[in-house]
mmCIF file of C-alpha atoms in Angstrom:
data_model
loop_
_atom_site.group_PDB
_atom_site.id
_atom_site.type_symbol
_atom_site.label_atom_id
_atom_site.label_comp_id
_atom_site.label_asym_id
_atom_site.label_seq_id
_atom_site.Cartn_x
_atom_site.Cartn_y
_atom_site.Cartn_z
ATOM 1 C CA MET A 1 80.581 97.394 102.257
ATOM 2 C CA PHE A 2 83.253 96.953 104.835
ATOM 3 C CA ALA A 3 82.667 98.224 108.339
ATOM 4 C CA ARG A 4 85.206 98.922 111.044
ATOM 5 C CA PRO A 5 83.782 96.898 113.991
ATOM 6 C CA VAL A 6 85.129 93.500 114.870
ATOM 7 C CA PHE A 7 83.950 90.474 112.903
ATOM 8 C CA ARG A 8 82.917 87.345 114.755
ATOM 9 C CA CYS A 9 85.294 84.432 114.987
ATOM 10 C CA SER A 10 85.995 81.476 117.234
ATOM 11 C CA GLN A 11 89.280 82.866 118.558
ATOM 12 C CA PRO A 12 89.740 85.975 120.733
ATOM 13 C CA ILE A 13 91.012 89.056 118.892
ATOM 14 C CA LYS A 14 94.036 90.565 120.585
ATOM 15 C CA ASN A 15 95.200 93.274 118.210
ATOM 16 C CA ASN A 16 93.878 96.536 116.836
ATOM 17 C CA ILE A 17 92.755 96.919 113.251
ATOM 18 C CA ARG A 18 95.531 96.981 110.613
ATOM 19 C CA HIS A 19 98.172 95.751 113.094
ATOM 20 C CA TYR A 20 100.418 92.760 112.567
ATOM 21 C CA ALA A 21 100.778 90.185 115.309
ATOM 22 C CA THR A 22 104.043 89.833 117.144
ATOM 23 C CA ASP A 23 103.941 86.058 117.113
ATOM 24 C CA GLY A 24 103.465 83.427 114.426
ATOM 25 C CA PRO A 25 100.504 81.063 113.923
ATOM 26 C CA SER A 26 100.183 77.918 115.947
ATOM 27 C CA ALA A 27 100.760 74.616 114.249
ATOM 28 C CA GLY A 28 97.931 73.605 111.978
ATOM 29 C CA SER A 29 96.337 77.065 111.932
ATOM 30 C CA SER A 30 95.142 78.724 108.749
ATOM 31 C CA ASN A 31 93.911 82.051 107.432
ATOM 32 C CA ALA A 32 90.341 80.807 107.097
ATOM 33 C CA LEU A 33 89.065 82.882 110.005
ATOM 34 C CA LEU A 34 90.762 85.997 108.757
ATOM 35 C CA TYR A 35 89.372 85.572 105.267
ATOM 36 C CA SER A 36 85.897 84.690 106.481
ATOM 37 C CA GLY A 37 85.981 87.984 108.353
ATOM 38 C CA ILE A 38 86.800 89.849 105.164
ATOM 39 C CA ALA A 39 83.883 88.100 103.467
ATOM 40 C CA ALA A 40 81.636 89.122 106.321
ATOM 41 C CA ALA A 41 82.830 92.675 105.937
ATOM 42 C CA VAL A 42 81.809 92.608 102.288
ATOM 43 C CA ALA A 43 78.337 91.642 103.440
ATOM 44 C CA GLY A 44 78.130 94.663 105.717
ATOM 45 C CA ALA A 45 80.041 93.932 108.915
ATOM 46 C CA GLY A 46 83.582 93.059 109.721
ATOM 47 C CA GLY A 47 87.136 94.184 110.141
ATOM 48 C CA TYR A 48 90.680 93.232 109.450
ATOM 49 C CA TYR A 49 92.867 91.937 112.227
ATOM 50 C CA TYR A 50 96.136 90.183 112.741
ATOM 51 C CA TYR A 51 96.035 87.705 115.586
ATOM 52 C CA ASN A 52 98.502 86.947 118.306
ATOM 53 C CA ARG A 53 100.242 83.707 117.465
ATOM 54 C CA SER A 54 102.285 81.199 119.479
ATOM 55 C CA SER A 55 105.974 81.954 120.031
ATOM 56 C CA GLY A 56 106.898 78.504 118.770
ATOM 57 C CA ALA A 57 105.681 79.448 115.311
ATOM 58 C CA VAL A 58 107.855 82.568 115.398
ATOM 59 C CA LYS A 59 110.895 80.345 115.721
ATOM 60 C CA SER A 60 109.527 78.240 112.890
ATOM 61 C CA GLU A 61 109.116 81.290 110.666
ATOM 62 C CA ARG A 62 112.596 82.540 111.511
ATOM 63 C CA SER A 63 114.072 79.140 110.700
ATOM 64 C CA ARG A 64 112.243 79.170 107.373
ATOM 65 C CA GLU A 65 113.562 82.662 106.647
ATOM 66 C CA ASN A 66 117.087 81.483 107.381
ATOM 67 C CA ALA A 67 116.594 78.415 105.220
ATOM 68 C CA VAL A 68 115.292 80.478 102.310
ATOM 69 C CA SER A 69 118.084 83.034 102.528
ATOM 70 C CA SER A 70 120.799 80.391 102.819
ATOM 71 C CA SER A 71 119.533 78.214 99.984
ATOM 72 C CA GLU A 72 118.818 80.880 97.357
ATOM 73 C CA PRO A 73 122.449 81.767 96.574
ATOM 74 C CA GLU A 74 123.241 78.081 95.971
ATOM 75 C CA THR A 75 120.303 77.390 93.675
ATOM 76 C CA ILE A 76 120.047 80.683 91.827
ATOM 77 C CA GLU A 77 123.553 82.108 91.861
ATOM 78 C CA PRO A 78 126.194 79.498 91.085
ATOM 79 C CA ALA A 79 129.828 80.420 91.555
ATOM 80 C CA GLY A 80 131.526 82.476 88.869
ATOM 81 C CA PRO A 81 131.405 86.010 87.481
ATOM 82 C CA LYS A 82 128.032 87.328 86.433
ATOM 83 C CA SER A 83 127.452 88.795 82.989
ATOM 84 C CA LYS A 84 124.292 90.810 82.268
ATOM 85 C CA THR A 85 122.336 90.300 79.078
ATOM 86 C CA PHE A 86 120.621 93.683 79.464
ATOM 87 C CA THR A 87 122.752 96.707 80.287
ATOM 88 C CA GLY A 88 120.469 99.556 79.234
ATOM 89 C CA GLY A 89 121.723 102.824 77.785
ATOM 90 C CA ASP A 90 122.646 102.581 74.117
ATOM 91 C CA GLN A 91 122.635 98.803 74.048
ATOM 92 C CA GLY A 92 119.704 98.596 71.647
ATOM 93 C CA TRP A 93 117.403 95.643 70.988
ATOM 94 C CA ILE A 94 118.424 92.062 71.698
ATOM 95 C CA ASP A 95 116.760 89.005 70.154
ATOM 96 C CA LEU A 96 116.136 86.209 72.645
ATOM 97 C CA LYS A 97 115.137 82.652 71.796
ATOM 98 C CA LEU A 98 111.973 81.161 73.266
ATOM 99 C CA LYS A 99 112.923 78.020 75.193
ATOM 100 C CA ASN A 100 109.551 76.666 76.278
ATOM 101 C CA VAL A 101 105.908 77.562 76.861
ATOM 102 C CA GLU A 102 103.643 76.609 79.764
ATOM 103 C CA VAL A 103 99.872 77.058 79.728
ATOM 104 C CA VAL A 104 98.785 78.802 82.930
ATOM 105 C CA ASN A 105 95.051 79.105 82.310
ATOM 106 C CA HIS A 106 92.503 79.663 79.552
ATOM 107 C CA ASN A 107 94.124 82.903 78.331
ATOM 108 C CA THR A 108 97.536 83.072 79.987
ATOM 109 C CA LYS A 109 100.879 81.477 79.196
ATOM 110 C CA LYS A 110 104.283 81.452 80.837
ATOM 111 C CA LEU A 111 107.094 81.901 78.325
ATOM 112 C CA ARG A 112 110.747 81.233 79.124
ATOM 113 C CA PHE A 113 113.341 82.997 76.989
ATOM 114 C CA ALA A 114 117.024 82.091 76.964
ATOM 115 C CA LEU A 115 119.494 84.838 77.805
ATOM 116 C CA ASN A 116 122.689 85.389 75.800
ATOM 117 C CA SER A 117 124.529 82.791 77.867
ATOM 118 C CA ASP A 118 123.581 80.095 80.357
ATOM 119 C CA ASP A 119 125.692 81.993 82.907
ATOM 120 C CA ASP A 120 124.081 85.379 82.255
ATOM 121 C CA VAL A 121 121.695 87.138 84.600
ATOM 122 C CA SER A 122 119.108 89.453 83.124
ATOM 123 C CA GLY A 123 120.519 92.707 84.504
ATOM 124 C CA LEU A 124 117.154 93.850 85.907
ATOM 125 C CA GLN A 125 116.977 95.753 89.181
ATOM 126 C CA ILE A 126 114.169 96.160 91.708
ATOM 127 C CA ALA A 127 111.930 97.414 90.303
ATOM 128 C CA SER A 128 112.402 97.416 86.528
ATOM 129 C CA ALA A 129 110.901 95.999 83.351
ATOM 130 C CA LEU A 130 111.778 95.100 79.778
ATOM 131 C CA LEU A 131 110.398 96.357 76.488
ATOM 132 C CA THR A 132 109.353 93.884 73.801
ATOM 133 C CA LYS A 133 109.056 94.664 70.092
ATOM 134 C CA TYR A 134 107.247 92.903 67.267
ATOM 135 C CA LYS A 135 106.388 93.907 63.692
ATOM 136 C CA GLY A 136 104.012 91.653 61.810
ATOM 137 C CA PRO A 137 104.092 91.303 58.016
ATOM 138 C CA GLU A 138 101.121 93.631 57.567
ATOM 139 C CA MET A 139 102.067 96.174 60.236
ATOM 140 C CA GLU A 140 103.242 99.624 59.225
ATOM 141 C CA LYS A 141 104.992 100.141 62.555
ATOM 142 C CA PRO A 142 106.222 97.698 65.186
ATOM 143 C CA VAL A 143 104.283 97.295 68.406
ATOM 144 C CA ILE A 144 106.228 97.828 71.639
ATOM 145 C CA ARG A 145 104.997 96.670 75.034
ATOM 146 C CA PRO A 146 106.577 96.543 78.517
ATOM 147 C CA TYR A 147 106.659 93.324 80.551
ATOM 148 C CA THR A 148 107.977 92.611 84.025
ATOM 149 C CA PRO A 149 109.659 89.186 84.164
ATOM 150 C CA THR A 150 108.522 86.951 87.015
ATOM 151 C CA SER A 151 111.833 85.076 87.220
ATOM 152 C CA ASP A 152 114.302 86.036 89.926
ATOM 153 C CA GLU A 153 116.784 88.739 88.981
ATOM 154 C CA ALA A 154 119.573 86.391 90.087
ATOM 155 C CA ALA A 155 118.381 83.518 87.884
ATOM 156 C CA ARG A 156 120.972 82.561 85.289
ATOM 157 C CA GLY A 157 120.336 81.761 81.681
ATOM 158 C CA TYR A 158 116.680 82.717 81.313
ATOM 159 C CA ILE A 159 113.803 85.108 81.974
ATOM 160 C CA ASP A 160 110.137 84.193 82.425
ATOM 161 C CA LEU A 161 107.201 86.245 81.171
ATOM 162 C CA ILE A 162 103.586 85.677 82.178
ATOM 163 C CA VAL A 163 101.415 86.876 79.315
ATOM 164 C CA LYS A 164 97.639 87.171 79.230
ATOM 165 C CA LYS A 165 96.144 87.222 75.730
ATOM 166 C CA TYR A 166 93.886 90.207 75.194
ATOM 167 C CA PRO A 167 91.317 90.556 72.388
ATOM 168 C CA ASN A 168 92.863 92.594 69.580
ATOM 169 C CA GLY A 169 96.151 92.760 71.506
ATOM 170 C CA PRO A 170 98.868 92.476 68.840
ATOM 171 C CA MET A 171 101.777 91.779 71.199
ATOM 172 C CA SER A 172 99.989 89.377 73.517
ATOM 173 C CA SER A 173 98.524 87.537 70.513
ATOM 174 C CA HIS A 174 101.961 87.246 68.917
ATOM 175 C CA LEU A 175 103.501 85.941 72.132
ATOM 176 C CA HIS A 176 100.758 83.336 72.479
ATOM 177 C CA ASP A 177 101.368 82.226 68.894
ATOM 178 C CA MET A 178 105.136 81.854 69.341
ATOM 179 C CA GLU A 179 106.770 78.429 69.209
ATOM 180 C CA PRO A 180 110.017 77.320 70.913
ATOM 181 C CA ASP A 181 113.186 78.430 69.074
ATOM 182 C CA GLN A 182 111.495 81.536 67.675
ATOM 183 C CA ARG A 183 112.954 84.876 68.722
ATOM 184 C CA LEU A 184 111.601 88.099 70.181
ATOM 185 C CA ALA A 185 113.283 91.508 70.463
ATOM 186 C CA PHE A 186 113.857 92.864 73.988
ATOM 187 C CA LYS A 187 115.337 96.071 75.363
ATOM 188 C CA GLY A 188 116.074 97.270 78.888
ATOM 189 C CA PRO A 189 116.112 97.316 81.748
ATOM 190 C CA ILE A 190 113.571 100.106 82.145
ATOM 191 C CA PRO A 191 113.964 101.429 85.714
ATOM 192 C CA LYS A 192 110.772 101.872 87.695
ATOM 193 C CA TYR A 193 110.808 102.304 91.468
ATOM 194 C CA PRO A 194 114.109 101.790 93.335
ATOM 195 C CA LEU A 195 113.346 99.673 96.394
ATOM 196 C CA GLU A 196 116.258 99.322 98.762
ATOM 197 C CA GLU A 197 116.258 97.107 101.810
ATOM 198 C CA ASN A 198 113.973 98.420 104.575
ATOM 199 C CA LYS A 199 113.188 101.560 102.575
ATOM 200 C CA HIS A 200 109.611 101.361 103.872
ATOM 201 C CA LYS A 201 108.092 99.857 106.998
ATOM 202 C CA HIS A 202 104.939 98.711 105.222
ATOM 203 C CA ILE A 203 104.020 98.609 101.544
ATOM 204 C CA ALA A 204 100.632 97.932 99.978
ATOM 205 C CA LEU A 205 100.255 96.384 96.540
ATOM 206 C CA ILE A 206 96.975 97.012 94.681
ATOM 207 C CA ALA A 207 96.839 95.035 91.442
ATOM 208 C CA GLY A 208 94.457 93.887 88.756
ATOM 209 C CA GLY A 209 95.033 91.206 86.101
ATOM 210 C CA THR A 210 98.609 91.032 84.819
ATOM 211 C CA GLY A 211 99.390 94.141 86.861
ATOM 212 C CA ILE A 212 100.423 91.578 89.456
ATOM 213 C CA THR A 213 103.839 90.966 87.860
ATOM 214 C CA PRO A 214 105.650 94.107 89.125
ATOM 215 C CA MET A 215 104.017 93.525 92.513
ATOM 216 C CA TYR A 216 105.453 90.030 92.625
ATOM 217 C CA GLN A 217 108.860 91.429 91.705
ATOM 218 C CA LEU A 218 108.691 93.742 94.725
ATOM 219 C CA ALA A 219 107.413 91.096 97.135
ATOM 220 C CA ARG A 220 109.908 88.467 95.983
ATOM 221 C CA ALA A 221 112.783 90.894 96.459
ATOM 222 C CA ILE A 222 111.679 91.958 99.937
ATOM 223 C CA PHE A 223 111.282 88.428 101.244
ATOM 224 C CA GLY A 224 114.473 87.302 99.530
ATOM 225 C CA ARG A 225 116.519 89.729 101.620
ATOM 226 C CA PRO A 226 117.372 88.218 105.012
ATOM 227 C CA ASN A 227 117.608 91.582 106.781
ATOM 228 C CA ASP A 228 114.561 93.219 105.206
ATOM 229 C CA LYS A 229 111.670 93.529 107.675
ATOM 230 C CA THR A 230 109.173 95.331 105.430
ATOM 231 C CA LYS A 231 105.539 94.307 105.864
ATOM 232 C CA VAL A 232 103.498 93.714 102.705
ATOM 233 C CA THR A 233 99.746 93.756 102.078
ATOM 234 C CA LEU A 234 98.440 92.646 98.669
ATOM 235 C CA ILE A 235 94.986 93.405 97.243
ATOM 236 C CA TYR A 236 94.460 91.624 93.932
ATOM 237 C CA GLY A 237 91.364 91.914 91.763
ATOM 238 C CA ASN A 238 90.374 89.520 88.965
ATOM 239 C CA LEU A 239 87.383 88.298 86.995
ATOM 240 C CA THR A 240 87.364 84.665 88.200
ATOM 241 C CA GLU A 241 89.397 82.475 90.540
ATOM 242 C CA GLU A 242 91.105 80.900 87.541
ATOM 243 C CA ASP A 243 92.421 84.330 86.558
ATOM 244 C CA ILE A 244 94.428 84.751 89.776
ATOM 245 C CA LEU A 245 98.057 84.643 88.660
ATOM 246 C CA LEU A 246 101.014 83.614 90.835
ATOM 247 C CA LYS A 247 98.642 82.529 93.606
ATOM 248 C CA LYS A 248 100.826 79.568 94.552
ATOM 249 C CA GLU A 249 103.851 81.828 94.895
ATOM 250 C CA PHE A 250 101.973 84.324 97.057
ATOM 251 C CA GLU A 251 100.543 81.543 99.215
ATOM 252 C CA GLU A 252 104.062 80.288 99.813
ATOM 253 C CA LEU A 253 105.129 83.763 100.949
ATOM 254 C CA GLU A 254 102.080 84.030 103.184
ATOM 255 C CA ASN A 255 102.767 80.672 104.804
ATOM 256 C CA THR A 256 106.461 81.406 105.257
ATOM 257 C CA TYR A 257 106.085 84.973 106.552
ATOM 258 C CA PRO A 258 102.678 85.097 108.294
ATOM 259 C CA GLN A 259 103.692 88.083 110.441
ATOM 260 C CA ARG A 260 104.680 90.215 107.471
ATOM 261 C CA PHE A 261 102.565 89.263 104.446
ATOM 262 C CA ARG A 262 98.832 89.106 103.769
ATOM 263 C CA ALA A 263 97.053 88.683 100.431
ATOM 264 C CA PHE A 264 93.412 89.548 99.768
ATOM 265 C CA TYR A 265 91.646 88.558 96.572
ATOM 266 C CA VAL A 266 88.580 90.169 95.004
ATOM 267 C CA LEU A 267 86.640 88.469 92.186
ATOM 268 C CA ASP A 268 83.998 89.841 89.839
ATOM 269 C CA LYS A 269 82.553 86.349 89.471
ATOM 270 C CA PRO A 270 83.411 84.390 92.616
ATOM 271 C CA PRO A 271 82.736 80.659 92.810
ATOM 272 C CA GLU A 272 80.380 79.137 95.319
ATOM 273 C CA HIS A 273 81.760 79.132 98.868
ATOM 274 C CA TRP A 274 84.294 81.879 98.010
ATOM 275 C CA THR A 275 85.395 83.385 101.347
ATOM 276 C CA GLN A 276 87.004 86.628 100.211
ATOM 277 C CA GLY A 277 85.894 89.758 98.386
ATOM 278 C CA SER A 278 83.464 89.911 95.470
ATOM 279 C CA GLY A 279 82.815 92.636 92.941
ATOM 280 C CA HIS A 280 85.405 95.379 92.548
ATOM 281 C CA VAL A 281 88.080 96.745 94.844
ATOM 282 C CA THR A 282 86.239 99.335 96.936
ATOM 283 C CA LYS A 283 87.171 102.264 99.107
ATOM 284 C CA GLU A 284 85.782 100.386 102.103
ATOM 285 C CA LEU A 285 88.117 97.465 101.435
ATOM 286 C CA LEU A 286 91.118 99.765 101.065
ATOM 287 C CA LYS A 287 90.223 101.602 104.260
ATOM 288 C CA THR A 288 89.981 98.293 106.091
ATOM 289 C CA VAL A 289 93.168 96.534 104.988
ATOM 290 C CA LEU A 290 95.693 99.216 103.989
ATOM 291 C CA PRO A 291 98.121 100.818 106.425
ATOM 292 C CA GLU A 292 96.698 104.167 107.500
ATOM 293 C CA PRO A 293 97.996 107.229 105.643
ATOM 294 C CA LYS A 294 99.144 108.816 108.900
ATOM 295 C CA GLU A 295 101.580 105.960 109.526
ATOM 296 C CA GLU A 296 105.239 106.636 108.828
ATOM 297 C CA GLY A 297 107.241 104.701 106.256
ATOM 298 C CA ILE A 298 104.378 103.457 104.087
ATOM 299 C CA LYS A 299 104.106 103.219 100.291
ATOM 300 C CA VAL A 300 101.161 102.164 98.132
ATOM 301 C CA PHE A 301 101.801 100.698 94.673
ATOM 302 C CA VAL A 302 99.120 100.458 91.982
ATOM 303 C CA CYS A 303 99.172 98.456 88.728
ATOM 304 C CA GLY A 304 96.263 97.272 86.624
ATOM 305 C CA PRO A 305 93.908 98.123 83.775
ATOM 306 C CA PRO A 306 92.998 101.768 83.027
ATOM 307 C CA GLY A 307 89.697 101.530 84.876
ATOM 308 C CA MET A 308 91.464 100.466 88.053
ATOM 309 C CA TYR A 309 93.917 103.355 87.872
ATOM 310 C CA LYS A 310 91.099 105.827 87.336
ATOM 311 C CA ALA A 311 89.096 104.553 90.290
ATOM 312 C CA ILE A 312 91.917 104.018 92.770
ATOM 313 C CA SER A 313 94.745 106.473 92.083
ATOM 314 C CA GLY A 314 94.160 108.391 88.873
ATOM 315 C CA ALA A 315 95.940 107.681 85.612
ATOM 316 C CA LYS A 316 99.544 108.333 84.612
ATOM 317 C CA PRO A 317 99.800 110.974 81.864
ATOM 318 C CA SER A 318 102.913 109.237 80.516
ATOM 319 C CA PRO A 319 105.404 106.525 81.555
ATOM 320 C CA SER A 320 107.665 109.207 83.062
ATOM 321 C CA ASP A 321 104.902 111.264 84.717
ATOM 322 C CA GLN A 322 103.080 109.954 87.780
ATOM 323 C CA GLY A 323 100.416 112.622 87.443
ATOM 324 C CA GLU A 324 98.247 113.861 90.269
ATOM 325 C CA LEU A 325 96.751 111.546 92.855
ATOM 326 C CA SER A 326 92.986 111.139 92.688
ATOM 327 C CA GLY A 327 90.363 108.454 93.228
ATOM 328 C CA MET A 328 89.905 106.337 96.330
ATOM 329 C CA LEU A 329 93.423 106.762 97.694
ATOM 330 C CA LYS A 330 93.155 110.547 97.701
ATOM 331 C CA GLU A 331 89.708 110.338 99.283
ATOM 332 C CA LEU A 332 91.179 108.157 102.032
ATOM 333 C CA GLY A 333 93.836 110.764 102.833
ATOM 334 C CA TYR A 334 96.935 109.403 101.125
ATOM 335 C CA SER A 335 99.370 111.888 99.608
ATOM 336 C CA LYS A 336 100.921 111.847 96.165
ATOM 337 C CA ASP A 337 104.298 110.991 97.696
ATOM 338 C CA GLN A 338 102.834 107.893 99.354
ATOM 339 C CA VAL A 339 101.641 106.357 96.067
ATOM 340 C CA TYR A 340 103.518 104.945 93.084
ATOM 341 C CA LYS A 341 101.768 104.004 89.835
ATOM 342 C CA PHE A 342 103.496 101.365 87.692
#
């Protein structure tokens, strides 16, 4: 269990629990101490702190932010009018061709589908998803499943899906069996949570398995906006270290924006020398790392398997009904308005 007292480390702790530092990390520093503290908290003592960092690193982070914001339009949005493949409404289903497939791990693949034109953007907003449809030769009815693309909304000519194959999952099995040049029916975008620039001061993302994809969509959008100052805390639960999806992308965000982004990983079966959480996401962990419910401008997002919803926030009765808040978040004092279930 996590406890609130300070965990031991080789550097002095300057800030209160849950608070972000006002300066960036010194050259050559890492998050090892922070994560070892979380591991210690799992064992029965510890806390969660953001350290004061050297002012030189703040300039470095700001320069990186400027570099990211100035380079993205050139690499992702070439000159010329933008046409959207997905316009919603009465558009209906659109068949997209699979361009290529990349194996991510033992049960997950990344599939890239070509949009209607090389100059098209998807038409997705933040946050939104797409529906997929497939009817096998022996199926009485087609199966329809939502997916959140992991490609940037400004990317032209393609969308990327990260798909984990589930036992007896007809859509995920079909997607894993697809070969380049085959087609799949899509429809959307399906609006989820509208996230405008600086809408919240601090958001928390609690995810399990492939529930990470809408969380990545949110985080990528926030840190892709030069004037957005939202802070982000991610808690991501998985079975093994190999199952952690988009870890490289989140590490890049954490290294680029150390004052504003932290990621914490929890594994059911951690490897030897694992320095972060083990087991399941617990109320003690949430209490330790989430922004407090009394803080203004916070929002907590939840996405994962049914068991995670039940334990953390309560289930959604339907895609259009958030339902009542229950579980750990309610026990910790969060209100229904402070939580969004994908």
